XYZ file of C-alpha atoms in Angstrom:
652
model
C -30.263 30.354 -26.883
C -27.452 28.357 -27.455
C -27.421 25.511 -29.972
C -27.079 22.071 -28.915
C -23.709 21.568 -30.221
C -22.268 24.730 -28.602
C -23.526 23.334 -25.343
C -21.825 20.138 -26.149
C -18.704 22.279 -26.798
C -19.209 24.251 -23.490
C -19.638 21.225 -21.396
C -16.500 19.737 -23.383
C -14.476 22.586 -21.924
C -16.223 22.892 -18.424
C -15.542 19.263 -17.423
C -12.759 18.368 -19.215
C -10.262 22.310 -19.572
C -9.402 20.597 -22.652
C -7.248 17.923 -21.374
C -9.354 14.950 -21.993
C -10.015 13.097 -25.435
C -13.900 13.528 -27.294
C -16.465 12.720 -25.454
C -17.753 8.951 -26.787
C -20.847 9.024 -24.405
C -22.343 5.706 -23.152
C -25.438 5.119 -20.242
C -24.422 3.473 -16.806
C -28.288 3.334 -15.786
C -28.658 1.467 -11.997
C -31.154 -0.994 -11.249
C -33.260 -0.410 -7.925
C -32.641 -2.648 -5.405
C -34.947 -5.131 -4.091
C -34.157 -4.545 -0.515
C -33.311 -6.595 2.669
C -37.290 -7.664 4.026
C -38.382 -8.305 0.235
C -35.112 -10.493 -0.965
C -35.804 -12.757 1.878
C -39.037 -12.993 1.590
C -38.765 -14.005 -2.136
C -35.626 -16.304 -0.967
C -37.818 -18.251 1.410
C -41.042 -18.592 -1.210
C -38.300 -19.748 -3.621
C -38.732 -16.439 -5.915
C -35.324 -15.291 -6.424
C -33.639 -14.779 -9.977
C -31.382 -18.319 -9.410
C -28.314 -17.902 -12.122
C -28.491 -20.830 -14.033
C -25.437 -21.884 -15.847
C -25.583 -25.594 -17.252
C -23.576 -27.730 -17.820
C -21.097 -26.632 -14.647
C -17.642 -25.680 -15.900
C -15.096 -28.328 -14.767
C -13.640 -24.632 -12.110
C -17.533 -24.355 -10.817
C -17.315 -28.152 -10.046
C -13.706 -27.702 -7.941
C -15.298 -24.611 -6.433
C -17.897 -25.802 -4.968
C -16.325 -29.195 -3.677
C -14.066 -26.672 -2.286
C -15.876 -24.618 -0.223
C -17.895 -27.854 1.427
C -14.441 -28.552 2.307
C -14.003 -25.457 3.761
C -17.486 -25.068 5.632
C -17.101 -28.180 6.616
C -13.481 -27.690 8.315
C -14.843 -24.525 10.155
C -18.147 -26.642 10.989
C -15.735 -28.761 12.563
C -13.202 -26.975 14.655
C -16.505 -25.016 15.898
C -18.448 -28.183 17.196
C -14.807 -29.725 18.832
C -14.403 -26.367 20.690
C -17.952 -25.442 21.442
C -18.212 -29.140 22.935
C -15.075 -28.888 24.737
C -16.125 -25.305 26.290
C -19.851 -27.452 27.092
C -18.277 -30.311 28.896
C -15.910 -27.659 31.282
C -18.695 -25.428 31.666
C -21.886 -27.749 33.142
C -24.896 -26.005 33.808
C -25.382 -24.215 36.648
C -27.740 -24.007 39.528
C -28.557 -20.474 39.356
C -31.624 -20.155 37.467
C -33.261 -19.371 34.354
C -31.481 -15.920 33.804
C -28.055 -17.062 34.585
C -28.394 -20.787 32.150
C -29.465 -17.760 29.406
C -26.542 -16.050 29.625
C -24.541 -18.992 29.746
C -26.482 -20.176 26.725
C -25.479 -16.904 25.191
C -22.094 -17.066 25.850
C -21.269 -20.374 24.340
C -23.228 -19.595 21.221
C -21.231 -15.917 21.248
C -17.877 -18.121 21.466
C -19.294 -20.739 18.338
C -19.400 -17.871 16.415
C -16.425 -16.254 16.836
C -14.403 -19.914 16.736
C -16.157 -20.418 13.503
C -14.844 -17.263 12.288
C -11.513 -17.542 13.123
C -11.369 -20.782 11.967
C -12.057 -19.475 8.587
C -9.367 -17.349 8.259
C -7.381 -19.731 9.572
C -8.167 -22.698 7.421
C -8.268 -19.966 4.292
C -4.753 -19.305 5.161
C -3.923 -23.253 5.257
C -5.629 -23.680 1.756
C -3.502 -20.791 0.299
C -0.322 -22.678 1.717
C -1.140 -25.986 -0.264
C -2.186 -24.177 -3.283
C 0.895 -21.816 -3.444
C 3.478 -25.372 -3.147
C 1.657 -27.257 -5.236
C -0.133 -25.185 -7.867
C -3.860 -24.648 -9.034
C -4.789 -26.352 -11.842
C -8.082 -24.559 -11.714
C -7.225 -20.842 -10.728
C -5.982 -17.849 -13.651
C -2.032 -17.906 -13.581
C -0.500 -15.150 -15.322
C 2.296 -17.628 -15.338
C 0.181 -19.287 -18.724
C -0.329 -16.083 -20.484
C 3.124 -14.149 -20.256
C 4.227 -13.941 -23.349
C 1.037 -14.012 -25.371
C 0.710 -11.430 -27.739
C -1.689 -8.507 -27.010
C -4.082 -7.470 -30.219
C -4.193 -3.937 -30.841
C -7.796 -3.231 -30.400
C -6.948 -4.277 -27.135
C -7.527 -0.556 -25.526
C -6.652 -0.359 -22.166
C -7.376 2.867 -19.727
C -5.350 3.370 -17.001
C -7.233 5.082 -14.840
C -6.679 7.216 -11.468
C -9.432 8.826 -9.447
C -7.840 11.162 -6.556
C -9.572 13.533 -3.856
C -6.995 16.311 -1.688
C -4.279 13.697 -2.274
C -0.478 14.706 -2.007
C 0.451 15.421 -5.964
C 4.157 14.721 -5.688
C 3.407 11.345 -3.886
C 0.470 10.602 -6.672
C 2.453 11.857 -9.724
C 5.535 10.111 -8.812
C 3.406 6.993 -8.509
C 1.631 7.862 -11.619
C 4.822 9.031 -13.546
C 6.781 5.554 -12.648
C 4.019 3.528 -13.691
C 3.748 5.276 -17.346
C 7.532 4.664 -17.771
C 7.394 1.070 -16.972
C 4.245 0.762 -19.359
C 6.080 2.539 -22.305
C 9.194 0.339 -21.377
C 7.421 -2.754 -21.623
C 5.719 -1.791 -25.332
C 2.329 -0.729 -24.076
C 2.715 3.039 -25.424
C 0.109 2.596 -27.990
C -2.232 0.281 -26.338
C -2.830 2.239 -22.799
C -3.725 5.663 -22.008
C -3.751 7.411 -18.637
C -6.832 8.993 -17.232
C -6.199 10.994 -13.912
C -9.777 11.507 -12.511
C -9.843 14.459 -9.909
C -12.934 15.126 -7.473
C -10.343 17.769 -5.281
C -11.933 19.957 -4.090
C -9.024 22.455 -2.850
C -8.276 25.261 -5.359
C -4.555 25.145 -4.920
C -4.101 21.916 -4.792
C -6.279 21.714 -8.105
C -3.615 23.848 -9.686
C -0.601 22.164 -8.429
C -2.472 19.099 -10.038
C -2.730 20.190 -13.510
C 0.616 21.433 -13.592
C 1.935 18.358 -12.544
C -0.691 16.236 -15.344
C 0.837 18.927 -18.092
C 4.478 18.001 -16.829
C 3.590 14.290 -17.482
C 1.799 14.873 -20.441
C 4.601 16.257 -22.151
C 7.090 14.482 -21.180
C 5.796 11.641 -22.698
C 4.481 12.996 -26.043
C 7.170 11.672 -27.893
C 6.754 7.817 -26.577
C 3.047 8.136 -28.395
C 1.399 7.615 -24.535
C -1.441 9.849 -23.787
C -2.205 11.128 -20.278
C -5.483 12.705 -19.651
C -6.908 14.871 -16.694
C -10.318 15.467 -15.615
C -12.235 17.475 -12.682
C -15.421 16.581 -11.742
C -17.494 20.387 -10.257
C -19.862 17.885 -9.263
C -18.553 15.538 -6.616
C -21.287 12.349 -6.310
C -20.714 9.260 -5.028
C -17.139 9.604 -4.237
C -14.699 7.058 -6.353
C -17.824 5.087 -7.767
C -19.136 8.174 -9.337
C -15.888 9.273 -10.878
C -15.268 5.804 -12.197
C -19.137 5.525 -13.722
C -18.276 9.520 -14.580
C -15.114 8.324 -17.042
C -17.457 5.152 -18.204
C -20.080 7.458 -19.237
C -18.020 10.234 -20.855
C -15.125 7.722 -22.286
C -16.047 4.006 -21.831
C -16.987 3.706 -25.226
C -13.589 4.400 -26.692
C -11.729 1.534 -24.534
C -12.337 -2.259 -24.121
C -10.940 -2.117 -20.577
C -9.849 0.111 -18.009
C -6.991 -0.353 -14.954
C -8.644 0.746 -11.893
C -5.556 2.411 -9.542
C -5.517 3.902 -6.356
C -3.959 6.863 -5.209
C -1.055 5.278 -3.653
C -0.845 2.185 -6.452
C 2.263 1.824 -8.528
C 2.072 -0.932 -10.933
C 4.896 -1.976 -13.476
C 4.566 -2.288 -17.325
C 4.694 -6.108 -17.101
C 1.724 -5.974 -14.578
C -0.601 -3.940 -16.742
C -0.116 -5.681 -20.076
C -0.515 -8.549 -18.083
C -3.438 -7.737 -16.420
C -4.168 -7.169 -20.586
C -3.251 -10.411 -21.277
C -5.208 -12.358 -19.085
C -8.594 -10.732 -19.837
C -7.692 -10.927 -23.523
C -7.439 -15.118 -22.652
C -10.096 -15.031 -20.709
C -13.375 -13.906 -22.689
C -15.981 -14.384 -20.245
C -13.742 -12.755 -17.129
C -15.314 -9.238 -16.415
C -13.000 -8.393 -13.523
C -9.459 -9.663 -12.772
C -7.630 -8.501 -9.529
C -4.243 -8.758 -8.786
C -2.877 -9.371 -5.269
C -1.342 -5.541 -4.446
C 1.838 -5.331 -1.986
C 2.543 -3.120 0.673
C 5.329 -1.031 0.364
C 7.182 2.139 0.859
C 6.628 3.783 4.319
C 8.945 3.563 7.020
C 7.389 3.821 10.292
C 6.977 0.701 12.632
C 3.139 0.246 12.194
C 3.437 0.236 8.230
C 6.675 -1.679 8.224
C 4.817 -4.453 10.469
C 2.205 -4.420 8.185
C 3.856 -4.861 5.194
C 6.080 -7.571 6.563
C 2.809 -9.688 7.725
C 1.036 -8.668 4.017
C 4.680 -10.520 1.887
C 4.616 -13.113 4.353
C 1.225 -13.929 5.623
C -1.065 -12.015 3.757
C 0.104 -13.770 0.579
C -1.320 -17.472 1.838
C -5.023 -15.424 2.542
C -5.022 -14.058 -1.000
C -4.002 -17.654 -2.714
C -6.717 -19.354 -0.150
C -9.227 -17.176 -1.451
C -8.318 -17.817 -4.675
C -8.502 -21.145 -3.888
C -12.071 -21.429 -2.703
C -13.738 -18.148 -4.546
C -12.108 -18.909 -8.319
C -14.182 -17.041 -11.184
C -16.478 -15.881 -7.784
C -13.768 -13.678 -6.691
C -13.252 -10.045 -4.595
C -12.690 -6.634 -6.050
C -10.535 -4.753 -3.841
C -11.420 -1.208 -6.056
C -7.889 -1.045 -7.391
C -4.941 -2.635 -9.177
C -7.556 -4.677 -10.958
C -8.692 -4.634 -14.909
C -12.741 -4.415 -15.616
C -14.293 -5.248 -18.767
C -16.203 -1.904 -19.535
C -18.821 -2.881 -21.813
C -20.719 -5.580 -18.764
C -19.609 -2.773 -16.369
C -21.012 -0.224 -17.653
C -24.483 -2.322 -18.584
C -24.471 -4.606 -15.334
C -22.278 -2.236 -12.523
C -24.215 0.773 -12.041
C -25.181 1.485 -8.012
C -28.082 3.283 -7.212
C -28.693 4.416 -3.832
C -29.554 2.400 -0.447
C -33.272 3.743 0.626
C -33.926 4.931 3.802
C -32.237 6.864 6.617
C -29.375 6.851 9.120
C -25.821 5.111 8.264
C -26.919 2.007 6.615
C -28.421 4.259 3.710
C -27.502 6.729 0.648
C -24.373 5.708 -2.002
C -22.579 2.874 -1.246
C -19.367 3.150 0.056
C -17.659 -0.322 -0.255
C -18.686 -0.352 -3.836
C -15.836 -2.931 -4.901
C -17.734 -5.839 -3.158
C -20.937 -5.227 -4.607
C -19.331 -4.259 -8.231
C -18.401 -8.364 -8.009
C -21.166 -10.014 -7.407
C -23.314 -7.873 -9.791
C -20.518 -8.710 -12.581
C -21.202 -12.015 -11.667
C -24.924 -11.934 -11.323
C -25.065 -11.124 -14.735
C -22.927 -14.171 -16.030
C -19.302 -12.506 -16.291
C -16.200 -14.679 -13.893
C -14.371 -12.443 -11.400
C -10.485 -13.565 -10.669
C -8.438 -13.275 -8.144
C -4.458 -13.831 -9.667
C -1.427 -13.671 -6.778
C 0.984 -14.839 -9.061
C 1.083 -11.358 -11.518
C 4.099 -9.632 -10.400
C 4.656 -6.027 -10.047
C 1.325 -4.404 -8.521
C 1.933 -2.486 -5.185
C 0.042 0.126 -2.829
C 0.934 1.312 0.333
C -0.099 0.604 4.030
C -1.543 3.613 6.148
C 1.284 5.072 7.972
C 0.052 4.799 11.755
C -2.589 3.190 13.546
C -5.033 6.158 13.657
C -4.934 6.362 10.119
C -5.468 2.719 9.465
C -8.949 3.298 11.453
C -9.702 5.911 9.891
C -9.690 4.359 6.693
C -11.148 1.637 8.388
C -14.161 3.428 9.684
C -15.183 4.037 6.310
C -14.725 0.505 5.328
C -16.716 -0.538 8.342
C -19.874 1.233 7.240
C -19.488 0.349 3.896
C -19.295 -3.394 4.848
C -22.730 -3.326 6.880
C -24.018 -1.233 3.786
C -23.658 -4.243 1.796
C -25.085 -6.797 4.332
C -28.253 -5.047 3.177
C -27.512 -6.579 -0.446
C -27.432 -10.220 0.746
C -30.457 -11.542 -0.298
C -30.456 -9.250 -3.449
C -32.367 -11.502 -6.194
C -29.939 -13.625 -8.545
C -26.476 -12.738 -6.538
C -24.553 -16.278 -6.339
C -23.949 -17.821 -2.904
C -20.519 -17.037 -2.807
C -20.905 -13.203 -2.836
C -23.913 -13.690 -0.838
C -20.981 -15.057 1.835
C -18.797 -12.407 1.303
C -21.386 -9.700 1.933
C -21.594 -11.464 5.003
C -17.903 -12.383 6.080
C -17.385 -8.370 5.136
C -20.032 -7.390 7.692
C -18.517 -9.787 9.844
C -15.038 -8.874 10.074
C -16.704 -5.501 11.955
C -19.118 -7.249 13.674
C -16.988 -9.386 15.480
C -15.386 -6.552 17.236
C -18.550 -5.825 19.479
C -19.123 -9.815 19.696
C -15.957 -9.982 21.570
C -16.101 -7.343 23.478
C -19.788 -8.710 24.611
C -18.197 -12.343 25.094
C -15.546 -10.717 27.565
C -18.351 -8.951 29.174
C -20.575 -11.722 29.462
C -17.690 -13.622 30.929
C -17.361 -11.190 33.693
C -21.164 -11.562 34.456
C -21.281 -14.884 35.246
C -18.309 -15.023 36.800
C -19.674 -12.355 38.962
C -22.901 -14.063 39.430
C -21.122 -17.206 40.365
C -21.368 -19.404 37.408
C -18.723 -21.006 35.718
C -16.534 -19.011 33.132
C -14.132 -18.861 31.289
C -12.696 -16.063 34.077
C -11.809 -19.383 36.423
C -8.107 -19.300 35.620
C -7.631 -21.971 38.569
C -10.019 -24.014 36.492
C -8.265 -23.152 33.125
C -4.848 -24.489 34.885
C -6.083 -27.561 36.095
C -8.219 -28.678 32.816
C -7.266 -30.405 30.233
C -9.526 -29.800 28.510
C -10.241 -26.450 28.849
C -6.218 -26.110 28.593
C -6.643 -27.924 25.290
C -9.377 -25.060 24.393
C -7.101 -21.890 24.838
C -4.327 -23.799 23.064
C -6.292 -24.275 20.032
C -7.323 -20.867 19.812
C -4.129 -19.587 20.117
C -3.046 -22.056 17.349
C -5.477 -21.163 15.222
C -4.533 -17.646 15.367
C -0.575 -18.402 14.973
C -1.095 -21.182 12.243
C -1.008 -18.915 9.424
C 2.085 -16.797 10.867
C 4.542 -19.865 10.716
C 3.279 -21.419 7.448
C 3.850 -18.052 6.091
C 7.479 -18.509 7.399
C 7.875 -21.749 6.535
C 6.845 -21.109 3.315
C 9.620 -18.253 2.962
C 11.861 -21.235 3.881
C 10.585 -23.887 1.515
C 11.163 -21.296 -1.359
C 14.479 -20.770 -0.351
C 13.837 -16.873 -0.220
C 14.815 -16.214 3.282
C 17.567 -13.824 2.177
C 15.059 -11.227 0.749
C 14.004 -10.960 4.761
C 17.180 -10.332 5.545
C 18.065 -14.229 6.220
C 16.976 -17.145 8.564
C 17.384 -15.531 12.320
C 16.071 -12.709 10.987
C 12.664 -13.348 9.178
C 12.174 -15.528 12.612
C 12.434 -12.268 14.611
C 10.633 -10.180 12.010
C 7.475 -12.554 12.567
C 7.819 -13.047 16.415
C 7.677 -8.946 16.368
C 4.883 -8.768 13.923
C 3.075 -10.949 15.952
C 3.811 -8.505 19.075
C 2.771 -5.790 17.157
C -0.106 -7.408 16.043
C -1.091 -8.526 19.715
C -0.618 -4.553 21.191
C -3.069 -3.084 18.295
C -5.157 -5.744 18.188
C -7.693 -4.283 21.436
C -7.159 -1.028 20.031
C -8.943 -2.209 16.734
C -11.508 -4.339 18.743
C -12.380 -0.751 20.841
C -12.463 0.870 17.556
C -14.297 -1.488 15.418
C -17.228 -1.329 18.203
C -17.480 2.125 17.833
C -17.953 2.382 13.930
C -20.118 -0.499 14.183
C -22.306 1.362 16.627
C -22.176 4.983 15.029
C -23.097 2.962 11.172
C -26.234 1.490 13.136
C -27.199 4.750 14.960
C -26.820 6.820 11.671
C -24.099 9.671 12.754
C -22.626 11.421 9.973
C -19.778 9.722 8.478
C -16.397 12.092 7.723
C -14.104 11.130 5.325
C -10.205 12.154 4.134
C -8.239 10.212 2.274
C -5.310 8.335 5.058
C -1.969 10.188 4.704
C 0.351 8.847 1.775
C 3.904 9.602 3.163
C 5.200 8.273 6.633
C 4.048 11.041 8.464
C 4.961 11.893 11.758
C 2.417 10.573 14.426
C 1.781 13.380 17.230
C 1.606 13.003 20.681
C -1.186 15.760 20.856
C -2.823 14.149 17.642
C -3.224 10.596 18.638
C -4.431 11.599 23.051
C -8.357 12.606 22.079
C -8.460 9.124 20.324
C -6.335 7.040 22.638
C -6.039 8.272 26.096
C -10.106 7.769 26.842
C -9.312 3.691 25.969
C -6.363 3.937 28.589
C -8.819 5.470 31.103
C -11.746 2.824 30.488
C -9.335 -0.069 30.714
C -7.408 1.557 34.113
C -11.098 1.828 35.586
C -11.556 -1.844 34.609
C -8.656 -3.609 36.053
C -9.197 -1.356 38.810
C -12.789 -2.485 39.496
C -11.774 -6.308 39.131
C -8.856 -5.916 41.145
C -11.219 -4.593 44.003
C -13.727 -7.394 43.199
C -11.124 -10.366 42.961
C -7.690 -11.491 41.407
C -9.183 -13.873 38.562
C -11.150 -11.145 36.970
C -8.081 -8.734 36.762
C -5.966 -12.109 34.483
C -9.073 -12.166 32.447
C -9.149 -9.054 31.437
C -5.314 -8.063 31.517
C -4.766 -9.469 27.536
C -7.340 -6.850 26.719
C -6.725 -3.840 29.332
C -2.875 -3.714 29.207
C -2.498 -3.155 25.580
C -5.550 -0.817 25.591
C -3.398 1.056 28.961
C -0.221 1.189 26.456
C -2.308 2.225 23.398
C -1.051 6.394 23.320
C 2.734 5.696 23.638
C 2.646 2.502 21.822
C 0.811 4.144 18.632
C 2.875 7.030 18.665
C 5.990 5.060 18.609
C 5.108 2.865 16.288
C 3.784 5.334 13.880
C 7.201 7.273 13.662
C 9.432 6.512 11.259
C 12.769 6.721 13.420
C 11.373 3.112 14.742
C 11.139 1.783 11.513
C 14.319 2.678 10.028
C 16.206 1.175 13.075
C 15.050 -2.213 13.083
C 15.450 -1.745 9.411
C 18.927 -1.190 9.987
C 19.158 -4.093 12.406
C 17.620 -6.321 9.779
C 14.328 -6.761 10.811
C 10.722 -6.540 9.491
C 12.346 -6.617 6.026
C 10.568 -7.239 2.836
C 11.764 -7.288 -0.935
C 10.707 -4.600 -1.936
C 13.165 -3.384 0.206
C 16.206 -5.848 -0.288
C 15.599 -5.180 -4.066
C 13.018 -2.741 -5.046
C 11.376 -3.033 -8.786
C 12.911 -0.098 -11.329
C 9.156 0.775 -11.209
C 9.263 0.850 -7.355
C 12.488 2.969 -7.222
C 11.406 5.472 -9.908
C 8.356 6.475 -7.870
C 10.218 6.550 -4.455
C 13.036 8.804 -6.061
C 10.584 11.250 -8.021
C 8.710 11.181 -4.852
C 11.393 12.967 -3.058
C 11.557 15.589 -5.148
C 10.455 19.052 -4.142
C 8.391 20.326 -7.557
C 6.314 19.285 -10.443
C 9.536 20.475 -12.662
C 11.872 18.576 -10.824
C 10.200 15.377 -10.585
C 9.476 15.331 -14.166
C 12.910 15.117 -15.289
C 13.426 13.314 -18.211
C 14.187 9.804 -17.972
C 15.902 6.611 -19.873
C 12.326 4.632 -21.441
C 14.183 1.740 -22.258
């Protein structure tokens, strides 16, 4: 029988093939959860575990006059538009059944105002706090050149599954360069986490992790790779698996992706900012999209520089030291995590059960049930990640999401979680949810238009209210609000010429907003359906969305596709039968949906892309003037091999 330290020394080799440091053990043990029926029932007797922090930091006092501010705005533009939709719509004289489903309707259409008013109003916040500053929010701006101390030690670390290893190591490789550049040789090491399960790839990985290791021997940075044999809990396991085996030896750790590149000044900064910040326990940068070239991810990354930025500083803005956790490009205190973040397993059966998939969210709020601040910080420069590079890739990843998000709506009334990630367990739920809810408020609209009570289907009525006019136009400025203060932001900065100039970041957004408008049923349709598969329990598949502008088949994208063309043909064909204002209801929603095959296909090619790239348009930055980090990885990206990639290169 073996001794216990020769099994020690087995399992050393087993796990780690002798490319990892010494095991330094530490416990990640979970805490049960309560569960949905029992939180709310101690909620309502007034039993829950309140966090109770007295005397209120002056950021807790701005935080939460913020968000009445902000519930109260939505509160608002909900009641104006519900009442305005109340006084075109009177009730009807068609009896109890049809008043319900008018009663329905409106309270369908509250909802979804209210919800779009929140992203809308979110957006506005993030405008006013990125011109005039945040006295309360975590700048990197204060703590740039603060020295870092050296028991500061920082892991980089990258869990991958079947990813592409000349896309990853590139990534990886760029990102160790700018680190060693920027002095952090000493401070950080590099952890490569692997749950692949492919035997070939597996090889062509640790070749490539023995390329990078050596190369950068000399500098004094050490890279590390580890495969899991046993593959739980997807990335949440492999990131409790390194806290358990290696947590101990490191005061923080750099969560990546497999598509994040992040520059030296980013990750010592990310340093910096938890090292001035003793009671932060997660700090999140604001990633951006880059580096794919078809039409769908160039559209996306185009609305992430220009729009997407106002989101991320109005959530910032309302959420301070209550912030997200995207899962990546983001620093974590491992001592709390490790004692505080463990996730055990939802009970029960079906889709809403087992590991938790969107384990980012819930990693927040339990940092912050147990007294640590998470921050959100858009003004550290240099973190980036990549958009998926078609549209049936983007749902794919967001299918996962999807079920992961109503997974965590069974958390919200978990004992001692604060309100505000309470909320976002909710708005995450939501942002699936409301697919369905639109598609039932269209339907019910067709109902009682059909049953001869007023709706919204009346486009004679529409035309000749004011009213009613005034309602359409205010959703429709809601939703283009935070396009053009994204723009006019661009403008205010003066930074027009990094989108390729005036005339062209104009047509850049009016296109984005096109795009945006052609996918958007697409996502609805596809939304409904992972919200309905996560609440009937089928079997979830996942596969990590391509990392390389991949070309977009015809053959590959028809199963998904053509069946939404058929559906919405049969529609307009139905209400063209039964009258002309049904077929104008529903054409905003069917003619996209009857476009959907060519228009994804198109758009996820990257012959598109580059043209209106060489026209000028949809232009970010990162492409005017990449980051050295950014241009590193794209160039050791295109190269064929392990050996080639891994040239060596000028660390200065």
């Amino acid at each position: 029988m073996l001794t216990p330290e020769a099994l020690a020394r087995k399992a050393q080799r087993r796990y780690t093939h002798n490319a990892a440091p010494a095991l330094q053990r530490g416990s990640m043990v979970p805490r049960p959860w309560r569960g949905l029926r029992a939180g709310l029932a101690d909620l309502l007797a007034g039993r829950s575990e309140a966090p109770a922090e007295m005397p209120l930091q002056a950021w807790q006092l701005s935080a939460v006059r913020r968000r009445h501010a902000l519930l109260a705005c939505v509160l608002l533009c909900a009641a104006i538009a519900t009442a305005l939709l109340l006084q075109t719509q009177p009730p009807v004289d068609g009896g109890w059944g049809l008043n319900a489903l008018r009663t329905v309707q409106v309270g369908l259409f509250a909802l979804l105002f209210a919800w779009v008013a929140a992203g809308c109003v979110t957006a506005v916040m993030g405008y006013f706090s990125l011109r005039r500053g945040d006295t309360h929010g975590l700048r990197y701006a204060d703590v740039a050149h603060r020295a870092i101390s050296a028991d500061a030690r920082t892991a980089v670390i990258m869990p991958i599954c079947n990813e592409n290893v000349a896309t990853v190591f590139a990534g990886l490789a760029a990102t160790a360069e700018s680190v060693v550049a920027a002095g952090g040789a000493r401070l950080v090491e590099f952890y490569v986490l692997s749950d692949t399960g492919d035997t070939a790839l597996r090889a062509n990985e640790r070749q490539a992790w023995e390329a990078l290791r050596d190369r950068f021997a000399a500098t004094g940075l050490r890279v590390h790779y580890r495969w899991r044999a046993r593959r739980t809990q997807r990335k949440a396991g492999n990131v409790a698996d390194f806290c358990r085996r290696w947590g101990r030896r490191h005061r923080y750790m750099v969560v990546l992706d497999a598509d994040s590149v992040m520059s030296g000044e980013a990750v010592l900064g990310l340093v910096r900012l938890m090292e001035a910040t003793p009671q932060a326990g997660i700090i999140q940068s604001a990633p951006v999209t880059c580096g794919l070239d078809t039409l769908h991810a160039r559209s996306q990354q185009f609305a992430g520089r220009v729009t997407g930025r106002l989101f991320g500083a109005g959530m910032q803005y309302w959420q301070l030291g209550e912030s997200h956790y995207w899962g990546h490009n983001a620093i974590i205190r491992i001592a709390p995590f490790m004692q505080h973040c463990a996730l055990a397993a939802l009970p029960g059966r079906g889709g809403l059960s087992g590991h938790i998939l969107s384990h980012d969210f819930v990693e927040a709020a339990l940092m912050r049930r147990a007294g640590w601040q998470t921050w959100l910080v858009p003004d550290l420069p240099g973190s980036w990640e990549q958009q998926p590079p078609h549209l049936l890739a983007e749902l794919q990843r967001d299918r996962r999401w999807c079920q992961g998000n109503l997974q965590n709506a069974r958390l919200i009334a978990e004992p001692g979680l604060h309100g505000v990630h309470r909320a976002m367990f909710f708005t995450g739920a939501m942002a699936y949810l409301s697919a369905p809810l639109w598609l039932g408020f269209v339907g019910l609209g067709l109902v009682l238009w059909a049953l001869g009570g007023h709706s919204l289907v009346n486009v004679s009525q529409v035309l000749g209210d004011a009213s009613l006019a005034a309602l359409w136009a205010a959703t429709l400025a809601l939703l283009m609000l935070p396009r053009a203060l994204g723009v006019a932001l661009v403008l205010h900065e003066g930074k027009e010429a990094q989108y390729g100039g005036t005339l062209a970041l104009l047509g850049s957004a009016l296109l984005e907003a096109l795009m945006s408008a052609l996918q958007a049923p697409v996502r609805m349709a596809a939304h409904t359906v992972f919200v309905l598969g996560a609440l009937t329990g089928l079997q979830l598949q996942w596969k990590s969305p391509p990392r390389e502008a991949e070309r977009l088949r015809w053959r590959d994208a028809a199963p998904a596709l053509l069946p939404l063309s058929v559906l919405a043909g049969v529609g307009l064909a139905v209400a063209a039968w039964a009258g002309s204002d049904a077929v104008l209801w529903l054409l905003p929603v069917a003619l996209p949906l009857l476009a959907a095959w060519p228009v994804a296909v198109w758009a996820g090619r990257p012959g598109p892309g580059l043209a209106l790239r060489r026209a000028g348009l949809l232009l970010t930055p990162e492409e005017v003037a990449p980051a050295p980090a950014l241009r590193r990885a794209w160039a050791q990206a295109a190269m064929p091999a392990p050996e080639a990639y891994f040239k060596p290169a000028q660390l200065a």
